[in-house]
């Protein structure tokens, strides 16, 4: 099953809508992830099956999820979603909105380490700087 997974029409429509109205925290994360800064491409609000992933790197099968305050009440739902994604071979990194707001550099380091672990090296300009953080 390549990097494309089936998706429901409802998830595709929801993804389009979510792209148009990203939260300020999602916008901040998107500015950090887009543009191949980690040597891999991420997509935003990407549908997979019935779900929409906040950010997704198809080449690594890596999802980045940002959890707001409401996620404290959605633990069971998030676990079902994570199990579904795991069955597809998709790894999920979760960060709270607060983490992204207060410590984007630390979040970036965790993501960068996972990208390296999954077999990709950072782009040469970042490696030369001896840091994978653009912050």
GROMACS .gro file of C-alpha atoms in nm:
model
  135
    1UNK     CA    1   0.000   0.000   0.000
    2UNK     CA    2   0.227   0.306  -0.089
    3UNK     CA    3   0.225   0.640   0.081
    4UNK     CA    4  -0.133   0.711  -0.033
    5UNK     CA    5  -0.409   0.572   0.180
    6UNK     CA    6  -0.776   0.561   0.104
    7UNK     CA    7  -0.969   0.850   0.248
    8UNK     CA    8  -1.332   0.925   0.288
    9UNK     CA    9  -1.494   1.207   0.095
   10UNK     CA   10  -1.600   1.362   0.426
   11UNK     CA   11  -1.238   1.362   0.551
   12UNK     CA   12  -1.119   1.521   0.227
   13UNK     CA   13  -1.382   1.796   0.253
   14UNK     CA   14  -1.298   1.850   0.621
   15UNK     CA   15  -0.925   1.872   0.538
   16UNK     CA   16  -0.990   2.144   0.279
   17UNK     CA   17  -1.195   2.340   0.529
   18UNK     CA   18  -0.933   2.299   0.804
   19UNK     CA   19  -0.655   2.421   0.572
   20UNK     CA   20  -0.847   2.745   0.522
   21UNK     CA   21  -0.889   2.807   0.894
   22UNK     CA   22  -0.576   2.682   1.067
   23UNK     CA   23  -0.531   2.792   1.427
   24UNK     CA   24  -0.245   3.031   1.509
   25UNK     CA   25  -0.052   2.741   1.667
   26UNK     CA   26  -0.101   2.525   1.355
   27UNK     CA   27   0.016   2.817   1.141
   28UNK     CA   28   0.328   2.851   1.357
   29UNK     CA   29   0.404   2.480   1.322
   30UNK     CA   30   0.336   2.488   0.948
   31UNK     CA   31   0.587   2.773   0.902
   32UNK     CA   32   0.845   2.553   1.077
   33UNK     CA   33   0.767   2.234   0.881
   34UNK     CA   34   0.704   2.358   0.528
   35UNK     CA   35   0.966   2.423   0.269
   36UNK     CA   36   1.162   2.101   0.311
   37UNK     CA   37   1.356   2.242   0.609
   38UNK     CA   38   1.403   1.893   0.750
   39UNK     CA   39   1.494   1.738   0.417
   40UNK     CA   40   1.147   1.586   0.381
   41UNK     CA   41   0.812   1.727   0.273
   42UNK     CA   42   0.517   1.762   0.507
   43UNK     CA   43   0.153   1.814   0.413
   44UNK     CA   44  -0.094   2.001   0.630
   45UNK     CA   45  -0.443   1.882   0.717
   46UNK     CA   46  -0.394   1.558   0.525
   47UNK     CA   47  -0.681   1.305   0.510
   48UNK     CA   48  -0.607   0.938   0.588
   49UNK     CA   49  -0.913   0.714   0.602
   50UNK     CA   50  -1.179   0.884   0.813
   51UNK     CA   51  -0.923   1.108   0.987
   52UNK     CA   52  -0.748   1.435   0.906
   53UNK     CA   53  -0.387   1.456   1.025
   54UNK     CA   54  -0.259   1.797   1.131
   55UNK     CA   55   0.072   1.739   0.948
   56UNK     CA   56   0.191   1.435   0.755
   57UNK     CA   57   0.517   1.331   0.590
   58UNK     CA   58   0.428   1.060   0.336
   59UNK     CA   59   0.787   0.953   0.266
   60UNK     CA   60   0.841   0.868   0.634
   61UNK     CA   61   0.482   0.778   0.726
   62UNK     CA   62   0.509   1.030   1.009
   63UNK     CA   63   0.217   1.230   1.148
   64UNK     CA   64   0.248   1.535   1.371
   65UNK     CA   65  -0.059   1.607   1.584
   66UNK     CA   66  -0.115   1.923   1.786
   67UNK     CA   67  -0.342   1.878   2.084
   68UNK     CA   68  -0.539   2.172   2.221
   69UNK     CA   69  -0.717   2.189   2.555
   70UNK     CA   70  -1.010   1.984   2.423
   71UNK     CA   71  -0.785   1.681   2.370
   72UNK     CA   72  -0.782   1.610   2.743
   73UNK     CA   73  -1.142   1.497   2.693
   74UNK     CA   74  -1.070   1.297   2.377
   75UNK     CA   75  -0.816   1.046   2.506
   76UNK     CA   76  -1.014   0.736   2.401
   77UNK     CA   77  -1.081   0.883   2.057
   78UNK     CA   78  -0.712   0.973   2.013
   79UNK     CA   79  -0.610   0.619   2.111
   80UNK     CA   80  -0.847   0.468   1.850
   81UNK     CA   81  -0.712   0.706   1.590
   82UNK     CA   82  -0.350   0.629   1.681
   83UNK     CA   83  -0.419   0.252   1.663
   84UNK     CA   84  -0.575   0.295   1.318
   85UNK     CA   85  -0.274   0.493   1.198
   86UNK     CA   86  -0.033   0.242   1.353
   87UNK     CA   87  -0.202  -0.038   1.159
   88UNK     CA   88  -0.120   0.160   0.844
   89UNK     CA   89   0.242   0.195   0.955
   90UNK     CA   90   0.207   0.564   1.038
   91UNK     CA   91   0.394   0.688   1.346
   92UNK     CA   92   0.237   0.974   1.541
   93UNK     CA   93   0.416   1.246   1.736
   94UNK     CA   94   0.185   1.447   1.961
   95UNK     CA   95   0.254   1.791   2.103
   96UNK     CA   96   0.034   2.021   2.305
   97UNK     CA   97  -0.044   2.366   2.172
   98UNK     CA   98   0.133   2.500   2.480
   99UNK     CA   99   0.454   2.313   2.389
  100UNK     CA  100   0.450   2.459   2.039
  101UNK     CA  101   0.378   2.809   2.168
  102UNK     CA  102   0.638   2.809   2.446
  103UNK     CA  103   0.908   2.579   2.310
  104UNK     CA  104   0.894   2.546   1.933
  105UNK     CA  105   1.271   2.485   1.921
  106UNK     CA  106   1.231   2.186   2.155
  107UNK     CA  107   0.940   2.050   1.950
  108UNK     CA  108   1.152   2.096   1.636
  109UNK     CA  109   1.436   1.894   1.793
  110UNK     CA  110   1.201   1.603   1.873
  111UNK     CA  111   1.064   1.605   1.517
  112UNK     CA  112   1.414   1.636   1.371
  113UNK     CA  113   1.536   1.340   1.579
  114UNK     CA  114   1.241   1.129   1.459
  115UNK     CA  115   1.310   1.225   1.097
  116UNK     CA  116   1.674   1.116   1.140
  117UNK     CA  117   1.568   0.797   1.319
  118UNK     CA  118   1.334   0.707   1.036
  119UNK     CA  119   1.624   0.725   0.791
  120UNK     CA  120   1.656   1.079   0.665
  121UNK     CA  121   1.940   1.319   0.736
  122UNK     CA  122   1.893   1.692   0.781
  123UNK     CA  123   1.976   1.912   0.482
  124UNK     CA  124   2.348   2.000   0.454
  125UNK     CA  125   2.307   2.367   0.554
  126UNK     CA  126   2.153   2.258   0.884
  127UNK     CA  127   2.410   1.987   0.944
  128UNK     CA  128   2.693   2.237   0.884
  129UNK     CA  129   2.545   2.467   1.145
  130UNK     CA  130   2.572   2.173   1.390
  131UNK     CA  131   2.209   2.224   1.480
  132UNK     CA  132   1.886   2.107   1.323
  133UNK     CA  133   1.685   2.394   1.468
  134UNK     CA  134   1.605   2.698   1.254
  135UNK     CA  135   1.512   2.888   1.571
   0.00000   0.00000   0.00000
